[in-house]
Coordinates of C-alpha atoms in Angstrom, one line a residue:
M91 CA 79.1 113.8 117.0
I92 CA 79.3 113.5 113.2
L93 CA 77.4 116.7 112.4
P94 CA 79.8 119.0 114.4
I95 CA 82.7 117.4 112.6
F96 CA 81.1 118.2 109.3
E97 CA 80.4 121.8 110.4
H98 CA 83.9 122.3 111.6
A99 CA 85.3 120.9 108.3
G100 CA 83.0 123.1 106.3
R101 CA 84.2 126.2 108.1
S102 CA 87.9 125.4 107.6
L103 CA 89.2 128.0 105.2
N104 CA 92.3 125.9 104.5
R105 CA 90.3 122.9 103.6
Q106 CA 88.1 124.9 101.3
R107 CA 91.1 126.5 99.5
V108 CA 92.8 123.1 99.0
F109 CA 89.6 121.5 97.9
R110 CA 88.9 124.2 95.3
R111 CA 92.4 123.8 93.8
L112 CA 92.1 120.1 93.7
V113 CA 88.8 120.3 91.9
A114 CA 90.2 122.7 89.4
I115 CA 93.1 120.4 88.7
H116 CA 90.9 117.3 88.5
I117 CA 88.5 119.0 86.0
A118 CA 91.4 120.3 83.9
T119 CA 93.0 116.8 83.8
V120 CA 89.8 115.0 82.7
G121 CA 89.1 117.8 80.2
A122 CA 92.6 117.4 78.7
V123 CA 92.1 113.7 78.3
L124 CA 88.7 114.2 76.5
V125 CA 90.2 116.9 74.2
L126 CA 93.3 114.8 73.4
F127 CA 91.7 111.5 72.9
G128 CA 88.0 112.3 72.2
H129 CA 88.5 112.5 68.5
G130 CA 90.0 109.0 68.3
Q131 CA 88.6 105.5 68.7
D132 CA 85.8 105.1 71.3
R133 CA 87.4 102.2 73.1
F134 CA 90.8 103.9 73.2
L135 CA 89.2 106.9 75.0
V136 CA 87.5 104.6 77.5
E137 CA 90.9 103.0 78.5
R138 CA 92.8 106.3 78.7
L139 CA 90.0 108.0 80.7
G140 CA 89.8 105.0 83.0
Y141 CA 93.5 105.0 83.7
T142 CA 93.5 108.8 84.3
L143 CA 90.5 108.7 86.7
L144 CA 92.0 105.7 88.6
I145 CA 95.5 107.4 89.0
A146 CA 93.9 110.7 90.0
G147 CA 91.6 109.0 92.5
I148 CA 94.5 107.1 94.1
V149 CA 96.6 110.3 94.4
E150 CA 93.6 112.4 95.6
G151 CA 92.7 109.7 98.2
A152 CA 96.2 109.7 99.5
L153 CA 96.1 113.5 99.9
V154 CA 92.5 114.1 101.1
L155 CA 92.2 111.0 103.3
G156 CA 95.6 109.5 103.9
W157 CA 97.6 112.7 104.6
R158 CA 94.9 114.4 106.6
L159 CA 94.0 111.5 108.8
S160 CA 97.6 110.4 109.4
Q161 CA 98.5 113.8 110.6
L162 CA 95.5 114.2 112.9
P163 CA 97.1 112.4 116.0
K164 CA 100.2 114.5 115.8
S165 CA 98.3 117.6 116.9
R166 CA 98.2 118.3 120.7
S167 CA 94.8 120.0 120.2
L168 CA 93.3 116.5 119.9
E169 CA 94.1 115.7 123.6
P170 CA 91.2 117.6 125.1
L171 CA 88.8 115.7 122.9
L172 CA 90.3 112.4 123.9
L173 CA 89.9 113.3 127.6
S174 CA 86.3 114.4 127.1
P175 CA 83.2 112.1 127.1
V176 CA 83.5 111.9 123.3
H177 CA 84.2 108.3 122.3
P178 CA 87.5 108.3 120.3
P179 CA 86.2 105.8 117.7
A180 CA 83.2 108.0 117.1
L181 CA 85.5 111.0 116.6
M182 CA 87.6 109.0 114.1
L183 CA 84.6 107.7 112.2
G184 CA 83.4 111.2 111.8
E185 CA 86.7 112.4 110.4
Q186 CA 86.9 109.4 108.1
L187 CA 83.4 110.1 106.8
V188 CA 84.2 113.8 106.2
G189 CA 87.3 112.7 104.1
V190 CA 85.3 110.1 102.1
V191 CA 82.5 112.7 101.3
Q192 CA 85.1 115.3 100.3
L193 CA 86.9 112.7 98.1
A194 CA 83.5 111.7 96.5
F195 CA 82.7 115.3 95.6
L196 CA 86.3 115.7 94.2
V197 CA 86.1 112.6 92.0
A198 CA 82.6 113.6 90.9
S199 CA 83.5 117.1 90.0
A200 CA 84.2 116.2 86.4
L201 CA 80.8 114.5 85.9
P202 CA 79.5 117.5 83.8
L203 CA 82.4 117.0 81.4
L204 CA 81.8 113.3 81.3
A205 CA 78.1 113.8 80.8
G206 CA 78.9 116.0 77.8
A207 CA 81.1 113.2 76.4
V208 CA 78.2 110.8 76.8
A209 CA 75.9 113.2 75.0
F210 CA 78.3 113.5 72.1
G211 CA 78.4 109.7 71.9
W212 CA 82.1 109.4 72.8
L213 CA 81.4 107.3 76.0
D214 CA 78.7 105.0 77.3
G215 CA 76.9 106.2 80.5
L216 CA 77.2 102.8 82.3
E217 CA 81.0 102.6 81.6
V218 CA 81.4 106.2 82.9
S219 CA 79.6 105.3 86.1
L220 CA 81.8 102.3 86.6
L221 CA 85.0 104.2 85.9
V222 CA 84.1 106.9 88.4
A223 CA 83.0 104.4 91.0
I224 CA 86.3 102.4 90.6
A225 CA 88.3 105.6 91.0
L226 CA 86.4 106.6 94.1
L227 CA 86.7 103.2 95.7
W228 CA 90.4 102.8 95.1
G229 CA 91.0 106.4 96.3
C230 CA 89.2 105.5 99.5
F231 CA 91.2 102.3 99.8
T232 CA 94.5 104.1 99.3
G233 CA 93.8 106.9 101.8
L234 CA 92.4 104.5 104.5
A235 CA 95.1 101.9 104.0
L236 CA 97.8 104.6 104.5
T237 CA 96.0 105.8 107.6
W238 CA 95.7 102.3 108.9
W239 CA 99.4 101.7 108.3
A240 CA 100.3 104.9 110.1
Y241 CA 98.1 104.2 113.1
E242 CA 99.5 100.7 113.7
S243 CA 102.0 100.1 116.5
V244 CA 105.8 100.0 115.7
I245 CA 105.8 96.2 116.2
V246 CA 103.0 95.7 113.6
R247 CA 104.7 98.0 111.1
T248 CA 108.1 96.3 111.6
W249 CA 106.7 92.8 111.0
G250 CA 104.5 94.1 108.2
E251 CA 107.5 95.5 106.4
R252 CA 109.3 92.2 106.8
F253 CA 106.3 90.3 105.4
S254 CA 106.0 92.8 102.6
L255 CA 109.7 92.3 101.7
V256 CA 109.1 88.6 101.4
M257 CA 106.1 89.2 99.2
V258 CA 108.1 91.6 97.0
L259 CA 110.7 88.9 96.6
V260 CA 108.1 86.3 95.7
Y261 CA 106.5 88.7 93.2
L262 CA 109.8 89.4 91.6
V263 CA 110.7 85.8 91.4
V264 CA 107.3 84.6 90.1
G265 CA 106.6 87.6 87.9
G266 CA 110.1 88.5 86.8
L267 CA 112.5 85.5 86.8
A268 CA 110.0 82.8 86.3
G269 CA 107.7 84.6 83.9
E270 CA 106.0 82.3 81.4
Y271 CA 107.8 79.3 83.1
T272 CA 106.1 80.0 86.4
S273 CA 104.0 76.8 86.3
R274 CA 107.2 74.7 85.9
W275 CA 108.9 76.4 88.8
L276 CA 106.0 76.1 91.2
A277 CA 105.0 72.6 90.2
A278 CA 107.9 71.3 92.2
I279 CA 106.5 72.7 95.5
P280 CA 104.9 69.9 97.4
F281 CA 101.4 69.8 99.1
G282 CA 99.8 71.8 96.2
V283 CA 101.2 75.1 97.5
G284 CA 102.5 75.9 94.0
E285 CA 99.0 75.7 92.5
W286 CA 97.7 78.1 95.1
V287 CA 100.5 80.5 94.4
I288 CA 99.9 80.3 90.6
G289 CA 96.2 80.8 91.1
G290 CA 96.7 83.8 93.3
F291 CA 99.2 85.4 90.9
L292 CA 96.9 84.8 87.9
W293 CA 93.9 86.1 89.7
F294 CA 95.6 89.3 90.8
N295 CA 97.1 89.8 87.3
A296 CA 93.6 89.5 85.7
N297 CA 91.5 91.4 88.4
N298 CA 93.6 94.3 89.5
P299 CA 91.9 97.7 88.7
F300 CA 94.1 98.5 85.7
A301 CA 93.5 95.1 84.1
L302 CA 89.7 95.4 84.7
I303 CA 89.7 98.8 83.1
H304 CA 91.6 97.4 80.1
E305 CA 89.1 94.6 79.7
L306 CA 86.2 97.0 80.1
A307 CA 87.6 99.2 77.3
R308 CA 88.2 96.2 75.0
A309 CA 84.5 95.1 75.5
Q310 CA 85.4 91.5 74.5
D311 CA 84.9 89.7 77.8
P312 CA 81.1 89.4 78.8
T313 CA 82.1 88.6 82.4
V314 CA 84.0 91.8 83.0
F315 CA 81.0 93.5 84.7
D316 CA 80.6 90.6 87.0
R317 CA 84.3 90.6 87.9
I318 CA 84.3 94.3 88.6
I319 CA 81.3 93.9 90.9
V320 CA 82.8 91.0 92.8
V321 CA 86.3 92.5 93.1
H322 CA 85.1 95.8 94.3
T323 CA 82.6 94.2 96.7
V324 CA 85.6 92.5 98.4
V325 CA 87.4 95.9 98.4
A326 CA 84.5 97.5 100.0
G327 CA 84.5 94.9 102.7
V328 CA 88.2 95.4 103.4
L329 CA 87.5 99.2 103.6
V330 CA 85.0 98.5 106.4
L331 CA 87.6 96.6 108.3
L332 CA 90.2 99.4 107.8
V333 CA 87.7 102.0 109.0
L334 CA 86.9 100.1 112.2
R335 CA 90.6 99.2 113.0
T336 CA 91.7 102.8 112.4
A337 CA 88.9 104.2 114.5
F338 CA 89.8 102.0 117.5
R339 CA 93.5 102.8 117.1
L340 CA 93.1 106.6 117.4
K341 CA 93.7 106.9 121.1
G342 CA 96.5 104.3 121.2
H343 CA 98.3 105.9 118.3
Y344 CA 98.0 109.3 119.9
L345 CA 99.7 107.9 123.1
D346 CA 102.4 106.3 120.9
E347 CA 103.0 109.6 119.1
H348 CA 103.3 111.8 122.2
Y349 CA 104.1 109.8 125.3
R350 CA 105.5 106.3 124.7
P351 CA 108.4 107.3 122.5
R352 CA 109.9 109.2 125.4
R353 CA 110.4 105.9 127.4
S354 CA 112.1 104.2 124.5
A355 CA 114.1 107.1 123.0
G356 CA 117.4 105.9 124.5
S357 CA 117.4 102.7 122.5
S358 CA 116.5 104.2 119.2
K359 CA 119.0 104.9 116.5
R360 CA 119.1 108.7 116.4
G361 CA 122.2 109.2 114.3
K362 CA 124.7 112.0 114.7
I363 CA 123.3 115.5 114.9
G364 CA 126.4 117.2 113.6
M365 CA 126.7 120.8 112.7
H366 CA 123.2 121.1 111.1
P367 CA 120.6 120.1 113.7
L368 CA 117.6 121.2 111.6
S369 CA 118.7 118.8 108.8
W370 CA 119.1 116.0 111.3
W371 CA 115.6 116.6 112.6
A372 CA 114.1 116.8 109.1
V373 CA 115.6 113.5 108.1
R374 CA 114.4 111.8 111.3
R375 CA 110.9 113.2 110.6
V376 CA 110.6 111.7 107.1
S377 CA 112.3 108.5 108.3
Q378 CA 109.3 107.6 110.5
Y379 CA 107.4 106.3 107.5
P380 CA 110.1 105.8 104.9
G381 CA 108.0 103.9 102.4
R382 CA 110.5 101.1 102.0
I383 CA 108.1 98.7 100.3
N384 CA 107.8 100.8 97.2
L385 CA 111.5 101.4 97.2
W386 CA 112.3 97.7 97.4
L387 CA 109.9 96.9 94.6
S388 CA 111.3 99.6 92.4
I389 CA 114.9 98.6 93.0
G390 CA 114.1 94.9 92.5
V391 CA 112.4 95.5 89.2
S392 CA 115.3 97.8 88.1
I393 CA 117.9 95.2 88.9
L394 CA 116.0 92.5 87.1
Y395 CA 115.5 94.6 84.0
A396 CA 119.1 95.9 84.0
S397 CA 120.3 92.3 84.2
Y398 CA 118.1 91.4 81.3
L399 CA 119.4 94.3 79.2
T400 CA 123.0 93.6 80.0
L401 CA 122.9 89.9 79.4
S402 CA 120.7 90.2 76.3
D403 CA 121.3 87.1 74.1
Q404 CA 123.0 85.3 77.1
W405 CA 119.8 85.4 79.1
P406 CA 119.2 81.9 80.4
S407 CA 116.5 80.0 78.4
W408 CA 114.9 78.7 81.6
L409 CA 114.2 82.2 82.8
G410 CA 111.1 84.1 81.7
T411 CA 111.1 87.1 79.4
R412 CA 107.4 88.1 79.3
I413 CA 107.6 90.8 82.0
F414 CA 110.5 92.4 80.2
Q415 CA 108.6 92.4 76.9
I416 CA 105.8 94.2 78.7
F417 CA 108.4 96.8 79.9
E418 CA 109.6 97.2 76.3
M419 CA 106.0 97.8 75.1
A420 CA 105.5 100.4 77.9
G421 CA 108.5 102.5 76.8
G422 CA 111.5 100.4 77.8
V423 CA 114.4 102.1 79.6
A424 CA 113.0 105.5 78.8
G425 CA 109.6 104.8 80.2
L426 CA 110.8 103.1 83.4
T427 CA 113.5 105.6 84.2
T428 CA 111.0 108.5 83.7
V429 CA 108.7 106.8 86.3
L430 CA 111.6 106.4 88.7
A431 CA 112.7 110.0 88.2
L432 CA 109.2 111.1 88.9
L433 CA 109.1 109.0 92.1
A434 CA 112.4 110.7 93.1
S435 CA 111.0 114.1 92.6
V436 CA 107.8 113.5 94.6
P437 CA 109.5 114.1 98.1
A438 CA 111.2 117.1 96.6
V439 CA 108.0 118.8 95.5
Y440 CA 105.9 118.0 98.5
Q441 CA 108.5 119.2 101.1
Y442 CA 107.0 117.1 104.0
G443 CA 110.4 117.2 105.8
L444 CA 109.7 120.5 107.5
W445 CA 105.9 120.5 107.5
D446 CA 103.9 120.1 110.7
S447 CA 100.6 118.4 110.9
S448 CA 98.6 121.6 111.3
I449 CA 99.0 125.4 111.3
P450 CA 98.9 125.6 115.2
D451 CA 101.7 123.1 115.5
R452 CA 103.8 124.8 112.8
C453 CA 103.3 128.1 114.6
K454 CA 104.5 126.6 117.9
R455 CA 107.6 125.3 116.1
L456 CA 108.3 128.5 114.3
E457 CA 107.9 130.4 117.6
L458 CA 111.1 128.7 118.7
L459 CA 113.0 128.5 115.3
L460 CA 112.5 132.2 114.5
L461 CA 114.3 133.1 117.7
T462 CA 117.4 131.2 116.7
K463 CA 120.2 132.2 114.2
L464 CA 118.9 129.8 111.6
D465 CA 118.7 131.4 108.2
A466 CA 117.4 130.5 104.7
S467 CA 120.4 128.3 104.0
D468 CA 119.7 126.1 107.0
Y469 CA 116.1 125.6 106.0
L470 CA 117.2 124.9 102.4
R471 CA 119.8 122.4 103.5
A472 CA 117.3 120.7 105.8
S473 CA 114.6 120.5 103.2
W474 CA 117.0 119.1 100.6
A475 CA 118.4 116.5 103.1
A476 CA 114.9 115.3 103.9
S477 CA 113.7 115.1 100.2
W478 CA 116.9 113.5 99.0
H479 CA 116.8 110.9 101.8
R480 CA 113.4 109.8 100.6
G481 CA 114.0 110.0 96.8
R482 CA 117.7 109.0 96.3
G483 CA 116.9 105.2 96.0
Y484 CA 114.6 105.8 93.1
F485 CA 117.2 108.0 91.4
F486 CA 120.0 105.5 91.8
A487 CA 117.7 102.8 90.4
A488 CA 117.1 105.0 87.3
C489 CA 120.9 105.5 86.9
L490 CA 121.3 101.8 87.0
L491 CA 118.9 101.4 84.1
W492 CA 120.5 104.3 82.1
F493 CA 123.9 102.6 82.2
A494 CA 122.3 99.2 81.5
G495 CA 120.9 100.8 78.3
V496 CA 124.4 101.7 77.3
A497 CA 125.6 98.1 78.0
A498 CA 122.8 96.9 75.8
G499 CA 123.8 99.2 73.0
R500 CA 120.6 101.2 73.1
Y501 CA 122.4 104.5 73.0
P502 CA 126.0 105.8 73.6
L503 CA 127.5 106.6 77.0
A504 CA 127.3 110.4 76.4
Q505 CA 123.5 110.1 76.0
A506 CA 123.3 108.2 79.4
F507 CA 125.0 111.2 81.1
C508 CA 122.5 113.5 79.3
A509 CA 119.7 111.4 80.7
I510 CA 121.2 111.7 84.2
L511 CA 121.4 115.5 83.8
A512 CA 117.8 115.5 82.7
G513 CA 116.8 113.6 85.8
I514 CA 118.8 116.0 88.0
S515 CA 117.2 119.0 86.3
M516 CA 113.7 117.6 86.9
V517 CA 114.3 116.8 90.6
G518 CA 116.0 120.2 91.1
L519 CA 113.0 122.0 89.5
S520 CA 110.6 120.0 91.7
F521 CA 112.6 120.8 94.8
A522 CA 112.8 124.5 93.9
V523 CA 109.0 124.7 93.4
G524 CA 108.3 122.7 96.6
F525 CA 110.7 124.8 98.7
R526 CA 109.1 128.0 97.5
A527 CA 105.7 126.6 98.4
F528 CA 107.1 125.7 101.8
A529 CA 108.5 129.2 102.3
R530 CA 105.3 130.9 101.5
S531 CA 103.0 128.2 102.9
A532 CA 100.8 128.5 99.8
G533 CA 99.2 125.6 97.9
S534 CA 101.8 122.9 98.7
T535 CA 99.3 120.1 98.1
T536 CA 98.0 121.6 94.9
I537 CA 101.4 122.3 93.5
G538 CA 102.6 118.8 94.4
F539 CA 99.7 117.2 92.7
G540 CA 100.2 119.3 89.6
M541 CA 103.9 118.5 89.4
S542 CA 103.7 114.8 90.2
V543 CA 100.5 113.9 88.4
V544 CA 99.1 116.5 86.0
L545 CA 102.4 117.5 84.3
P546 CA 103.4 113.9 83.5
L547 CA 99.8 113.2 82.2
V548 CA 99.9 116.3 80.0
T549 CA 103.4 115.4 78.7
W550 CA 102.2 111.8 77.9
G551 CA 99.1 113.1 76.2
L552 CA 101.0 115.5 74.0
G553 CA 103.5 112.8 73.0
A554 CA 100.7 110.3 72.3
N555 CA 98.9 112.8 70.0
G556 CA 101.9 113.6 67.9
Y557 CA 103.0 116.8 69.7
V558 CA 106.4 115.3 70.4
T559 CA 108.3 118.6 70.0
I560 CA 106.3 120.2 72.8
A561 CA 106.4 117.1 75.0
R562 CA 110.2 117.0 74.6
L563 CA 110.5 120.4 76.1
L564 CA 108.6 119.6 79.3
P565 CA 110.6 118.1 82.3
P566 CA 109.1 114.6 82.1
G567 CA 109.5 114.5 78.4
M568 CA 113.0 115.8 78.7
V569 CA 113.9 112.8 80.9
Y570 CA 112.0 110.3 78.6
F571 CA 113.4 111.4 75.3
A572 CA 117.0 111.6 76.7
A573 CA 117.0 107.8 76.6
T574 CA 115.5 107.3 73.1
R575 CA 116.8 107.4 69.6
P576 CA 117.1 109.6 67.7
F577 CA 118.4 112.0 70.3
H578 CA 117.9 115.7 69.6
L579 CA 120.8 117.4 71.3
I580 CA 119.6 120.9 70.6
A581 CA 116.2 120.4 72.1
F582 CA 117.6 118.6 75.1
L583 CA 120.1 121.4 75.8
A584 CA 117.4 124.1 75.4
S585 CA 115.0 122.4 77.7
S586 CA 117.6 121.4 80.3
I587 CA 119.2 124.9 80.4
F588 CA 115.8 126.5 80.7
W589 CA 114.4 124.4 83.5
T590 CA 117.7 124.4 85.4
G591 CA 117.8 128.1 85.1
C592 CA 114.2 128.4 86.3
A593 CA 115.1 126.2 89.3
F594 CA 118.1 128.3 90.1
V595 CA 116.2 131.6 89.8
L596 CA 113.4 130.2 91.9
L597 CA 115.7 129.1 94.7
R598 CA 117.6 132.3 94.6
T599 CA 114.4 134.4 94.9
T600 CA 113.0 132.2 97.7
T601 CA 116.2 132.3 99.8
R602 CA 116.3 136.1 99.5
T603 CA 112.8 136.6 100.8
F604 CA 112.6 133.5 103.0
D605 CA 112.9 135.1 106.4
P606 CA 110.4 137.9 105.8
D607 CA 108.0 135.4 104.1
M608 CA 108.2 133.0 107.1
R609 CA 107.7 135.8 109.6
Q610 CA 104.8 137.3 107.7
W611 CA 103.1 133.9 107.6
Y612 CA 103.7 133.4 111.3
E613 CA 102.3 136.8 112.2
K614 CA 99.3 136.3 110.0
S615 CA 98.6 132.7 111.2
H616 CA 99.3 133.5 114.9
A617 CA 97.0 136.5 114.7
A618 CA 94.3 134.3 113.2
R619 CA 94.5 131.9 116.1

């Protein structure tokens, strides 16, 4: 059963096209890191390369594994296979194996560049092997964990979110408010529970993948190799459990997706359809998996940091400050708000609100929509409603921090409004690029990866190597430097006007050609079927 799945995946032109683009982006990203940091200190290059490979692996795992497998049960074409003698877990195991192999080739695509860096003496061969293996393993973990979460029943996801909310609160209290006084706070908990909590928190703080890469780059801890092996052996064991659970949930999740919601639709909160039914549908589609855990964590961290900035000298002495000192070393208000603005722009550039799980499903939906009086403005409104519904929480958290910086005396109020305008400009540009990709159905995954991962990494690399003027003109740099001193108003106005104008022209062009582009894609895809 596995070989036919590999053959089908190998013949898929869409998969080949997406894979080639992701490989090109991956190689370009690794090459840029080697060029920017290869002439510096050896250990500094190891750390930056490790972080880049890990982040790229996580994002690629979410795209290649998580997105693909989570959309699989949404297609009606799966039903004949589920009714055939083919065992559903075997089918799912084959699909998972295809995704893992594809991710492995993607992560390993930059090995020739890394081998060249080893030959030049910039890197050590063993360290490169470990960094690539770590990136691959955490990419698999991210993709399979997202798939497992999507395949679980509504009851499991609901209680899982509640448990995650409790854990987020515990993490914020222990890591944020308690800080260096954590041991004092938890010592009062009876039955030794406090010691277990402290031990778990310290273990995670020292053995998460970013901390392990940092220790590997410093080369001061002789036990780091043993810790890497132990931690990732545990992660591999968890991966096996995720694979098995997801495989045996395929048929049940398919029934949940297509049949069981009809019996419980009357009790669900549908909301008011109003005058724009397509917008209502798009918002409901993205609300199925809203990602509230990440949002809660981001808002909680923003509230804590904003409180610390606002109170400043009045911060209670019995509360910790270590986590906020880490924030300051990582860029302070400017760094955290840039990350939040990027998170707000991710739903805008990927445009998942109006996407279907496969080309046949999208053809079926367009077959109905193209017969209606819906025009480009309706699709534009629906796409914006869906992306804003997913990203507004992150943007409001960034606004809170921008105004907290004003209260702390970091910069004047006018500069905070400039930072907000910079964030709006970046989100607007991401939306314009994503909407054009949606209208033309061309390279949405590649464009989203480039805008959300590659562009921020390039901006960060330029700024870290002294090319601040160029970094200031790019969208992420525009947001970052809008909350720093000194503030260069002319550079900010030039970059904001340019990128806002690009977004406006792109949206204008897309809406003018939206209907013929959609019909042309439908005719081409329908004929290919």
